[in-house]
Short mmCIF file of C-alpha atoms (C1' of nucleotides) in Angstrom, two decimals:
data_model
loop_
_atom_site.label_atom_id
_atom_site.label_comp_id
_atom_site.label_asym_id
_atom_site.label_seq_id
_atom_site.Cartn_x
_atom_site.Cartn_y
_atom_site.Cartn_z
CA UNK A 49 9.44 -8.33 -8.35
CA UNK A 50 8.42 -6.30 -5.36
CA UNK A 51 8.86 -8.96 -2.76
CA UNK A 52 11.63 -10.34 -0.58
CA UNK A 53 12.21 -14.10 -0.70
CA UNK A 54 9.32 -15.96 0.82
CA UNK A 55 10.07 -16.88 4.41
CA UNK A 56 6.91 -18.76 5.16
CA UNK A 57 4.82 -21.06 3.03
CA UNK A 58 1.68 -19.08 2.41
CA UNK A 59 -0.85 -21.72 3.28
CA UNK A 60 -1.03 -25.10 4.88
CA UNK A 61 -4.43 -26.64 4.55
CA UNK A 62 -5.64 -29.79 6.25
CA UNK A 63 -6.24 -33.06 4.47
CA UNK A 64 -9.88 -33.95 4.14
CA UNK A 65 -10.50 -37.65 3.65
CA UNK A 66 -13.02 -38.91 1.11
CA UNK A 67 -13.08 -36.11 -1.42
CA UNK A 68 -11.67 -35.91 -4.92
CA UNK A 69 -8.28 -34.40 -5.64
CA UNK A 70 -10.10 -31.71 -7.59
CA UNK A 71 -11.94 -30.61 -4.50
CA UNK A 72 -8.71 -30.22 -2.55
CA UNK A 73 -7.22 -28.14 -5.33
CA UNK A 74 -10.30 -25.97 -5.44
CA UNK A 75 -10.21 -25.35 -1.71
CA UNK A 76 -6.57 -24.40 -1.94
CA UNK A 77 -7.37 -22.00 -4.77
CA UNK A 78 -10.17 -20.51 -2.71
CA UNK A 79 -8.05 -19.93 0.37
CA UNK A 80 -5.16 -18.60 -1.65
CA UNK A 81 -7.44 -16.21 -3.46
CA UNK A 82 -9.14 -15.13 -0.25
CA UNK A 83 -5.77 -14.42 1.35
CA UNK A 84 -4.67 -12.45 -1.68
CA UNK A 85 -7.85 -10.39 -1.52
CA UNK A 86 -7.42 -9.85 2.21
CA UNK A 87 -3.87 -8.64 1.78
CA UNK A 88 -4.43 -6.53 -1.31
CA UNK A 89 -7.79 -4.96 -0.53
CA UNK A 90 -8.63 -5.71 3.07
CA UNK A 91 -11.21 -7.69 4.96
CA UNK A 92 -14.23 -5.93 3.50
CA UNK A 93 -13.18 -6.89 -0.01
CA UNK A 94 -12.97 -10.54 0.99
CA UNK A 95 -16.67 -11.15 0.39
CA UNK A 96 -18.01 -14.50 -0.76
CA UNK A 97 -18.86 -13.11 -4.16
CA UNK A 98 -15.53 -11.41 -4.73
CA UNK A 99 -13.65 -14.50 -3.67
CA UNK A 100 -15.74 -16.65 -6.00
CA UNK A 101 -15.34 -14.26 -8.91
CA UNK A 102 -11.61 -13.92 -8.33
CA UNK A 103 -11.39 -17.71 -8.35
CA UNK A 104 -13.26 -17.81 -11.64
CA UNK A 105 -16.01 -19.89 -10.11
CA UNK A 106 -19.64 -19.43 -9.25
CA UNK A 107 -20.83 -18.34 -5.84
CA UNK A 108 -22.72 -21.57 -5.37
CA UNK A 109 -19.56 -23.57 -5.71
CA UNK A 110 -17.82 -21.49 -3.09
CA UNK A 111 -20.65 -22.01 -0.64
CA UNK A 112 -20.49 -25.70 -1.46
CA UNK A 113 -16.93 -25.85 -0.12
CA UNK A 114 -17.37 -23.22 2.58
CA UNK A 115 -21.07 -22.97 3.46
CA UNK A 116 -20.75 -19.74 5.42
CA UNK A 117 -18.37 -16.85 5.39
CA UNK A 118 -17.40 -17.72 8.93
CA UNK A 119 -16.30 -21.16 7.74
CA UNK A 120 -14.13 -19.55 5.10
CA UNK A 121 -12.54 -17.14 7.55
CA UNK A 122 -11.83 -19.87 10.09
CA UNK A 123 -10.27 -22.20 7.55
CA UNK A 124 -8.22 -19.41 6.06
CA UNK A 125 -6.94 -18.39 9.46
CA UNK A 126 -6.09 -21.98 10.31
CA UNK A 127 -4.22 -22.45 7.05
CA UNK A 128 -2.28 -19.20 7.36
CA UNK A 129 -1.36 -19.72 10.97
CA UNK A 130 -0.38 -23.35 10.47
CA UNK A 131 2.20 -22.28 7.93
CA UNK A 132 3.71 -19.82 10.39
CA UNK A 133 3.76 -22.42 13.11
CA UNK A 134 5.63 -24.87 10.90
CA UNK A 135 8.18 -22.16 10.24
CA UNK A 136 8.72 -21.30 13.89
CA UNK A 137 9.03 -24.93 14.90
CA UNK A 138 12.02 -25.24 12.58
CA UNK A 139 13.90 -22.28 14.01
CA UNK A 140 14.45 -23.49 17.53
CA UNK A 141 17.45 -25.79 17.28
CA UNK A 142 21.00 -24.70 16.56
CA UNK A 143 23.31 -26.68 18.88
CA UNK A 144 26.72 -25.24 19.67
CA UNK A 145 25.67 -21.67 18.89
CA UNK A 146 25.82 -19.28 21.86
CA UNK A 147 22.41 -18.03 23.08
CA UNK A 148 23.12 -14.41 22.15
CA UNK A 149 23.72 -15.49 18.59
CA UNK A 150 20.59 -17.66 18.59
CA UNK A 151 18.52 -14.77 19.92
CA UNK A 152 19.90 -12.55 17.21
CA UNK A 153 19.03 -15.15 14.56
CA UNK A 154 15.48 -15.71 15.76
CA UNK A 155 14.80 -11.99 16.00
CA UNK A 156 16.41 -11.44 12.62
CA UNK A 157 14.09 -13.98 11.04
CA UNK A 158 11.00 -12.50 12.67
CA UNK A 159 11.90 -8.94 11.75
CA UNK A 160 12.65 -9.95 8.17
CA UNK A 161 9.23 -11.53 8.00
CA UNK A 162 7.67 -8.38 9.40
CA UNK A 163 9.19 -6.55 6.46
CA UNK A 164 7.37 -8.76 3.98
CA UNK A 165 4.25 -7.52 2.26
CA UNK A 166 2.22 -10.46 3.48
CA UNK A 167 2.95 -9.97 7.16
CA UNK A 168 2.82 -6.19 7.06
CA UNK A 169 -0.64 -6.26 5.56
CA UNK A 170 -2.05 -9.38 7.14
CA UNK A 171 -1.36 -8.96 10.81
CA UNK A 172 -2.91 -5.53 11.31
CA UNK A 173 -6.05 -6.96 9.70
CA UNK A 174 -5.93 -9.85 12.15
CA UNK A 175 -5.37 -7.57 15.13
CA UNK A 176 -8.42 -5.55 14.17
CA UNK A 177 -10.48 -8.69 13.63
CA UNK A 178 -9.33 -10.08 16.96
CA UNK A 179 -10.83 -7.03 18.63
CA UNK A 180 -14.33 -8.32 17.99
CA UNK A 181 -13.99 -11.96 17.07
CA UNK A 182 -13.14 -14.42 19.82
CA UNK A 183 -12.01 -17.12 17.42
CA UNK A 184 -9.53 -14.87 15.66
CA UNK A 185 -8.31 -13.53 19.00
CA UNK A 186 -7.66 -17.01 20.31
CA UNK A 187 -5.96 -18.29 17.18
CA UNK A 188 -3.74 -15.23 16.75
CA UNK A 189 -2.47 -15.28 20.31
CA UNK A 190 -1.95 -19.01 20.14
CA UNK A 191 0.36 -18.28 17.22
CA UNK A 192 2.20 -15.59 19.11
CA UNK A 193 2.66 -17.86 22.10
CA UNK A 194 4.35 -20.37 19.85
CA UNK A 195 6.46 -17.74 18.16
CA UNK A 196 7.56 -16.49 21.57
CA UNK A 197 8.46 -19.92 22.88
CA UNK A 198 11.96 -20.00 21.35
CA UNK A 199 12.67 -16.57 22.79
CA UNK A 200 11.54 -17.65 26.24
CA UNK A 201 13.86 -20.64 25.96
CA UNK A 202 16.88 -18.59 24.99
CA UNK A 203 16.21 -16.02 27.71
CA UNK A 204 16.01 -18.86 30.23
CA UNK A 205 19.37 -20.08 29.04
CA UNK A 206 20.93 -16.65 29.33
CA UNK A 207 19.39 -15.79 32.70
CA UNK A 208 18.67 -18.92 34.74
CA UNK A 209 18.91 -16.72 37.84
CA UNK A 210 15.71 -14.84 37.00
CA UNK A 211 12.22 -15.87 38.00
CA UNK A 212 10.03 -17.38 35.34
CA UNK A 213 7.80 -14.31 35.44
CA UNK A 214 10.75 -12.00 34.83
CA UNK A 215 11.97 -14.11 31.95
CA UNK A 216 8.52 -14.11 30.45
CA UNK A 217 8.18 -10.34 30.75
CA UNK A 218 11.51 -9.92 29.01
CA UNK A 219 10.40 -12.21 26.19
CA UNK A 220 7.08 -10.41 25.95
CA UNK A 221 8.86 -7.10 25.61
CA UNK A 222 11.10 -8.51 22.91
CA UNK A 223 8.30 -9.96 20.81
CA UNK A 224 6.06 -6.92 21.27
CA UNK A 225 8.92 -4.64 20.24
CA UNK A 226 9.36 -6.53 17.02
CA UNK A 227 5.66 -6.63 16.15
CA UNK A 228 5.43 -2.90 16.69
CA UNK A 229 7.81 -2.41 13.79
CA UNK A 230 5.05 -3.66 11.48
CA UNK A 231 3.21 -0.37 11.60
CA UNK A 232 6.21 1.89 11.06
CA UNK A 233 8.85 -0.04 9.20
CA UNK A 234 6.90 -2.81 7.50
CA UNK A 235 6.47 -3.20 3.77
CA UNK A 236 5.69 0.16 2.18
CA UNK A 237 5.28 1.77 5.59
CA UNK A 238 6.69 5.27 5.99
CA UNK A 239 10.05 4.09 7.38
CA UNK A 240 10.26 0.72 5.71
CA UNK A 241 13.72 1.52 4.39
CA UNK A 242 14.96 1.91 7.96
CA UNK A 243 13.94 -1.62 8.95
CA UNK A 244 17.45 -3.07 8.62
CA UNK A 245 18.99 -0.28 10.67
CA UNK A 246 16.33 -0.57 13.34
CA UNK A 247 16.73 -4.34 13.35
CA UNK A 248 20.34 -3.91 14.41
CA UNK A 249 19.30 -1.54 17.18
CA UNK A 250 16.56 -3.87 18.31
CA UNK A 251 18.75 -6.96 18.52
CA UNK A 252 21.50 -5.12 20.33
CA UNK A 253 18.93 -3.69 22.71
CA UNK A 254 17.35 -7.08 23.35
CA UNK A 255 20.66 -8.73 24.18
CA UNK A 256 21.59 -5.84 26.45
CA UNK A 257 18.38 -5.85 28.44
CA UNK A 258 18.37 -9.63 28.88
CA UNK A 259 21.99 -9.50 30.03
CA UNK A 260 21.61 -6.56 32.38
CA UNK A 261 18.10 -6.93 33.74
CA UNK A 262 17.90 -7.00 37.50
CA UNK A 263 15.04 -9.15 38.74
CA UNK A 264 11.87 -7.48 39.92
CA UNK A 265 12.45 -8.56 43.54
CA UNK B 45 -15.84 1.06 36.21
CA UNK B 46 -13.64 -0.83 33.82
CA UNK B 47 -11.53 2.02 32.71
CA UNK B 48 -8.34 3.69 33.84
CA UNK B 49 -8.44 7.47 34.23
CA UNK B 50 -8.80 9.15 30.90
CA UNK B 51 -5.45 10.33 29.61
CA UNK B 52 -6.64 11.97 26.46
CA UNK B 53 -9.77 13.96 25.72
CA UNK B 54 -11.76 11.67 23.50
CA UNK B 55 -12.60 14.11 20.78
CA UNK B 56 -11.66 17.56 19.65
CA UNK B 57 -13.87 18.80 16.90
CA UNK B 58 -13.34 21.93 14.85
CA UNK B 59 -15.40 25.06 15.25
CA UNK B 60 -17.74 25.68 12.38
CA UNK B 61 -18.66 29.31 12.02
CA UNK B 62 -22.26 30.34 11.38
CA UNK B 63 -24.08 27.41 12.86
CA UNK B 64 -26.16 27.11 16.01
CA UNK B 65 -24.77 25.70 19.23
CA UNK B 66 -27.28 22.89 18.89
CA UNK B 67 -25.71 21.78 15.64
CA UNK B 68 -22.29 21.67 17.23
CA UNK B 69 -23.62 19.54 20.06
CA UNK B 70 -25.26 17.20 17.61
CA UNK B 71 -22.09 16.77 15.60
CA UNK B 72 -20.22 16.03 18.79
CA UNK B 73 -22.83 13.45 19.73
CA UNK B 74 -22.52 11.87 16.30
CA UNK B 75 -18.75 11.59 16.38
CA UNK B 76 -18.77 10.36 19.96
CA UNK B 77 -21.33 7.71 19.09
CA UNK B 78 -19.46 6.69 15.95
CA UNK B 79 -16.25 6.33 17.94
CA UNK B 80 -18.05 4.28 20.56
CA UNK B 81 -19.43 2.00 17.87
CA UNK B 82 -16.02 1.70 16.25
CA UNK B 83 -14.38 0.75 19.52
CA UNK B 84 -17.08 -1.58 20.76
CA UNK B 85 -18.09 -3.34 17.56
CA UNK B 86 -15.56 -2.45 14.91
CA UNK B 87 -15.51 -0.57 11.66
CA UNK B 88 -18.20 -2.63 9.95
CA UNK B 89 -20.70 -1.78 12.66
CA UNK B 90 -20.09 1.90 12.16
CA UNK B 91 -22.66 2.23 9.37
CA UNK B 92 -24.63 5.40 8.77
CA UNK B 93 -27.85 3.79 9.91
CA UNK B 94 -26.39 2.31 13.06
CA UNK B 95 -24.75 5.59 14.01
CA UNK B 96 -28.00 7.45 13.47
CA UNK B 97 -30.02 4.92 15.45
CA UNK B 98 -27.48 4.86 18.27
CA UNK B 99 -27.69 8.65 18.38
CA UNK B 100 -31.49 8.46 18.60
CA UNK B 101 -31.86 10.50 15.45
CA UNK B 102 -33.08 9.92 11.93
CA UNK B 103 -30.82 8.95 9.10
CA UNK B 104 -31.73 12.12 7.27
CA UNK B 105 -30.38 14.22 10.10
CA UNK B 106 -27.10 12.36 10.10
CA UNK B 107 -26.65 12.85 6.38
CA UNK B 108 -27.53 16.50 6.92
CA UNK B 109 -24.46 16.93 9.07
CA UNK B 110 -22.25 14.38 7.32
CA UNK B 111 -23.51 13.90 3.77
CA UNK B 112 -21.39 10.85 3.03
CA UNK B 113 -19.85 8.14 5.10
CA UNK B 114 -16.43 9.27 3.99
CA UNK B 115 -17.15 12.69 5.46
CA UNK B 116 -18.05 11.07 8.75
CA UNK B 117 -14.93 8.92 8.83
CA UNK B 118 -12.65 11.81 7.96
CA UNK B 119 -14.13 14.11 10.57
CA UNK B 120 -14.04 11.39 13.18
CA UNK B 121 -10.40 10.66 12.46
CA UNK B 122 -9.54 14.34 12.57
CA UNK B 123 -11.33 14.79 15.88
CA UNK B 124 -9.73 11.73 17.48
CA UNK B 125 -6.24 12.52 16.27
CA UNK B 126 -6.48 16.18 17.21
CA UNK B 127 -7.16 15.21 20.79
CA UNK B 128 -4.04 13.04 20.86
CA UNK B 129 -1.98 15.79 19.32
CA UNK B 130 -3.08 18.27 21.95
CA UNK B 131 -2.04 15.79 24.59
CA UNK B 132 1.41 15.18 23.14
CA UNK B 133 2.07 18.87 22.65
CA UNK B 134 1.67 19.36 26.40
CA UNK B 135 4.14 16.66 27.37
CA UNK B 136 7.27 18.09 25.85
CA UNK B 137 8.42 20.67 28.35
CA UNK B 138 9.79 19.91 31.79
CA UNK B 139 12.75 22.20 32.39
CA UNK B 140 15.37 21.12 34.91
CA UNK B 141 14.49 17.45 34.65
CA UNK B 142 17.30 15.24 33.30
CA UNK B 143 16.66 13.74 29.85
CA UNK B 144 16.58 10.14 31.16
CA UNK B 145 13.78 11.10 33.50
CA UNK B 146 11.94 12.96 30.76
CA UNK B 147 12.26 9.96 28.44
CA UNK B 148 10.89 7.73 31.18
CA UNK B 149 7.95 10.08 31.73
CA UNK B 150 7.05 10.38 28.06
CA UNK B 151 7.24 6.63 27.56
CA UNK B 152 5.28 6.05 30.74
CA UNK B 153 2.48 8.27 29.50
CA UNK B 154 2.37 6.60 26.10
CA UNK B 155 2.41 3.10 27.54
CA UNK B 156 -0.29 3.98 30.05
CA UNK B 157 -2.41 5.23 27.19
CA UNK B 158 -1.77 2.01 25.27
CA UNK B 159 -3.27 0.18 28.22
CA UNK B 160 -6.54 2.08 27.89
CA UNK B 161 -9.50 0.45 26.22
CA UNK B 162 -9.84 3.23 23.72
CA UNK B 163 -6.30 3.04 22.40
CA UNK B 164 -6.08 -0.74 22.53
CA UNK B 165 -9.19 -1.08 20.41
CA UNK B 166 -8.91 1.99 18.22
CA UNK B 167 -5.39 1.82 16.87
CA UNK B 168 -5.47 -1.70 15.47
CA UNK B 169 -8.61 -0.63 13.59
CA UNK B 170 -6.75 2.38 12.25
CA UNK B 171 -3.72 0.32 11.27
CA UNK B 172 -5.94 -2.02 9.30
CA UNK B 173 -7.79 0.87 7.68
CA UNK B 174 -4.51 2.56 6.83
CA UNK B 175 -3.57 -0.52 4.82
CA UNK B 176 -6.06 0.40 2.13
CA UNK B 177 -7.04 4.00 2.74
CA UNK B 178 -4.53 6.69 1.86
CA UNK B 179 -6.24 9.34 3.98
CA UNK B 180 -6.18 7.22 7.12
CA UNK B 181 -2.59 6.18 6.40
CA UNK B 182 -1.47 9.78 6.09
CA UNK B 183 -3.34 11.02 9.13
CA UNK B 184 -2.22 8.17 11.39
CA UNK B 185 1.44 8.51 10.53
CA UNK B 186 1.22 12.25 10.88
CA UNK B 187 0.06 11.60 14.42
CA UNK B 188 2.88 9.18 15.11
CA UNK B 189 5.42 11.64 13.76
CA UNK B 190 4.19 14.18 16.26
CA UNK B 191 4.15 11.67 19.07
CA UNK B 192 7.71 10.72 18.25
CA UNK B 193 8.97 14.29 18.12
CA UNK B 194 9.51 14.61 21.89
CA UNK B 195 11.44 11.35 21.88
CA UNK B 196 13.64 12.49 19.03
CA UNK B 197 14.33 15.66 20.97
CA UNK B 198 15.32 13.87 24.15
CA UNK B 199 17.51 11.41 22.28
CA UNK B 200 19.25 14.32 20.60
CA UNK B 201 19.90 15.81 24.01
CA UNK B 202 21.30 12.56 25.35
CA UNK B 203 23.41 11.75 22.30
CA UNK B 204 24.44 14.88 20.43
CA UNK B 205 27.40 12.88 19.12
CA UNK B 206 25.21 10.66 16.96
CA UNK B 207 24.09 11.41 13.43
CA UNK B 208 20.54 12.55 12.91
CA UNK B 209 19.73 9.29 11.16
CA UNK B 210 21.01 7.25 14.09
CA UNK B 211 19.01 9.29 16.54
CA UNK B 212 15.93 8.91 14.43
CA UNK B 213 16.37 5.14 14.18
CA UNK B 214 16.69 4.95 17.95
CA UNK B 215 13.52 6.97 18.39
CA UNK B 216 11.74 4.86 15.82
CA UNK B 217 12.70 1.72 17.67
CA UNK B 218 11.46 3.17 20.94
CA UNK B 219 8.09 4.25 19.62
CA UNK B 220 7.56 1.05 17.65
CA UNK B 221 8.42 -1.01 20.72
CA UNK B 222 5.75 0.73 22.71
CA UNK B 223 3.06 0.46 20.05
CA UNK B 224 3.74 -3.26 19.77
CA UNK B 225 2.59 -3.66 23.35
CA UNK B 226 -0.93 -2.79 22.20
CA UNK B 227 -1.50 -6.23 20.76
CA UNK B 228 -0.14 -8.23 23.69
CA UNK B 229 -0.51 -6.14 26.80
CA UNK B 230 -3.25 -3.68 25.93
CA UNK B 231 -6.66 -3.52 27.53
CA UNK B 232 -8.09 -7.02 27.90
CA UNK B 233 -5.27 -8.48 25.82
CA UNK B 234 -3.83 -11.80 27.00
CA UNK B 235 -0.99 -10.25 29.01
CA UNK B 236 -2.62 -6.96 29.91
CA UNK B 237 -1.81 -7.49 33.57
CA UNK B 238 1.90 -7.58 32.72
CA UNK B 239 1.84 -4.12 31.16
CA UNK B 240 3.27 -2.38 34.21
CA UNK B 241 6.09 -4.89 34.55
CA UNK B 242 6.90 -4.71 30.86
CA UNK B 243 6.76 -0.92 31.00
CA UNK B 244 9.61 -0.96 33.49
CA UNK B 245 11.64 -3.27 31.28
CA UNK B 246 10.92 -1.15 28.23
CA UNK B 247 11.93 2.14 29.80
CA UNK B 248 15.10 0.67 31.24
CA UNK B 249 15.88 -0.87 27.88
CA UNK B 250 15.28 2.38 26.03
CA UNK B 251 17.55 4.39 28.30
CA UNK B 252 20.25 1.72 28.04
CA UNK B 253 20.24 1.54 24.26
CA UNK B 254 20.24 5.30 23.82
CA UNK B 255 23.13 5.60 26.25
CA UNK B 256 25.20 2.76 24.85
CA UNK B 257 24.44 2.85 21.14
CA UNK B 258 27.51 3.13 18.96
CA UNK B 259 26.85 5.04 15.77
CA UNK B 260 26.31 3.12 12.55
CA UNK B 261 29.58 4.39 11.06
"C1'" DT C 97 -40.18 39.21 14.10
"C1'" DC C 98 -37.98 37.02 10.35
"C1'" DC C 99 -34.47 34.34 8.45
"C1'" DT C 100 -31.85 30.38 8.77
"C1'" DA C 101 -30.28 26.20 10.88
"C1'" DT C 102 -31.78 22.05 12.43
"C1'" DT C 103 -34.77 18.10 12.80
"C1'" DT C 104 -38.36 14.85 11.67
"C1'" DA C 105 -40.82 11.85 8.67
"C1'" DG C 106 -41.08 9.64 4.97
"C1'" DG C 107 -39.53 7.35 0.85
"C1'" DA C 108 -36.82 5.67 -3.09
"C1'" DC C 109 -32.80 4.19 -5.40
"C1'" DA C 110 -29.29 0.89 -7.07
"C1'" DG C 111 -26.13 -1.93 -5.30
"C1'" DT C 112 -24.16 -5.46 -2.22
"C1'" DT C 113 -24.21 -9.01 1.03
"C1'" DG C 114 -24.68 -14.00 3.08
"C1'" DA C 115 -27.43 -17.91 2.65
"C1'" DC C 116 -30.10 -21.41 0.48
"C1'" DA C 117 -32.41 -24.70 -2.95
"C1'" DA C 118 -32.87 -27.08 -7.18
"C1'" DT C 119 -30.37 -28.59 -10.87
"C1'" DT C 120 -26.75 -30.11 -13.88
"C1'" DT C 121 -22.11 -31.56 -14.81
"C1'" DT C 122 -18.03 -33.94 -13.64
"C1'" DG C 123 -14.89 -37.44 -11.76
"C1'" DC C 124 -13.79 -41.59 -9.64
"C1'" DT C 125 -14.58 -46.52 -8.67
"C1'" DT C 126 -16.47 -50.81 -9.40
"C1'" DA D 95 -19.84 -48.70 -19.11
"C1'" DA D 96 -22.67 -47.75 -15.11
"C1'" DG D 97 -23.65 -45.68 -11.08
"C1'" DC D 98 -22.96 -42.83 -7.36
"C1'" DA D 99 -20.85 -39.16 -4.89
"C1'" DA D 100 -18.44 -34.93 -5.56
"C1'" DA D 101 -18.32 -30.77 -7.72
"C1'" DA D 102 -20.22 -26.90 -10.07
"C1'" DT D 103 -24.10 -24.17 -11.98
"C1'" DT D 104 -28.17 -21.33 -11.79
"C1'" DG D 105 -31.60 -18.72 -9.69
"C1'" DT D 106 -33.68 -16.66 -5.67
"C1'" DC D 107 -34.23 -14.71 -0.95
"C1'" DA D 108 -34.43 -11.21 2.64
"C1'" DA D 109 -31.55 -7.99 4.65
"C1'" DC D 110 -28.42 -4.42 4.60
"C1'" DT D 111 -25.61 -0.72 2.61
"C1'" DG D 112 -24.73 4.45 1.07
"C1'" DT D 113 -26.82 8.07 -1.21
"C1'" DC D 114 -30.34 11.09 -2.48
"C1'" DC D 115 -34.85 13.31 -2.31
"C1'" DT D 116 -39.19 15.97 -0.80
"C1'" DA D 117 -42.12 18.05 2.54
"C1'" DA D 118 -43.05 19.71 6.69
"C1'" DA D 119 -42.19 21.02 11.45
"C1'" DT D 120 -39.26 23.10 15.04
"C1'" DA D 121 -35.95 25.90 17.19
"C1'" DG D 122 -32.13 29.46 17.54
"C1'" DG D 123 -30.22 33.95 16.86
"C1'" DA D 124 -30.21 38.66 14.74
#
DNA sequence: TCCTATTTAGGACAGTTGACAATTTTGCTT
DNA sequence: AAGCAAAATTGTCAACTGTCCTAAATAGGA
């Protein structure tokens, strides 16, 4: 009752040949519970024991499926990020729609997602983790590269006259601008109720700068 | 050798009447060491024992100055944030300079700071902490409110015709845009070398949107 | 000088953590 | 129904955490 409609499937976990169906269900429960704990109480609370207890299972069983905490974190990250990637892959195509409109739609989707509890809570945790964990760093920025790809494409369509570097910098600015809203206007952030208004400003601003930007040469 | 010129004094700790100068020095050493640990190895590494060891002192001495870990965290946050606030307070005034130029200068300073190792590493940690710690949340957003104040002022000067809400939303977009760069173009982030180029795009974009924005009515 | 702040040197406490091993129970297939 | 692999249980391990404590030594400032 406190959440906008889900934009992204929460988890997408890999098939693992050979096991029972029960095992797959258990692993899904584990990752879902771990994610819930991460979002609700932060990374520290996502200990092996708390995850196991919250799952209603014994610690030994958790370490049976995920022998180390690092395994759990890696699999969780893979599952979370895969679900985002599936989402972004679906956005790209909308034939016949002018690029400005497509840019507005893509940005609208991303900003709406930023306003969700899951994204508002999850990504700052990931940014902090990425500071000191190479695997998280790599995986997170891989995700952002994919999320930025549609923007790069649209910018290229709008400004074929620009160099690739200029187009990339524009896209980088656009995606960074949106992510920055997480901290201020995300779910239950101090100016969360301004998100819609700021979204309009952002999209207008993005279209303007792409249209009017004079190349760096 | 890997750091841009320091933009902000690292720490600003409160005077404590009655004590010796030695005690003050020790507390400064403690907070400085704790901050270093936080930046270099993250929040988990900032344990009482590790801070004490890194300071070359005994645990008992650390708990003498900061009885609980919460005390240490609070004082550290206060000291770090105070130093930023002092910095921002100095930026505001530049009489005779047109508002566009002042906006460009303020944003330039903020974005330069975002490119520093300290800010790139520290703020994502704080954002994550703020997710589940009311004190950190309050203190961090208090800082951002102060950092945004000069922007709000300049926007008001440029667009006195707009409503206060519109001006605030514009300022919010501007500050959020800049903070978002932390993740992508901060120190040792994947596109850190693009920060200067993106800074130019950002500033141009900010001036454009403030100039051209049509009120929400 | 004398009082107080600071520091060292220990230790102890209860609690948590990740990891592992031995064991039992369960579920699927033949 | 049997048998084997998967799944789950139980118990233990060393290491770490924050907090608290005492006793003694040292140093600063009035």
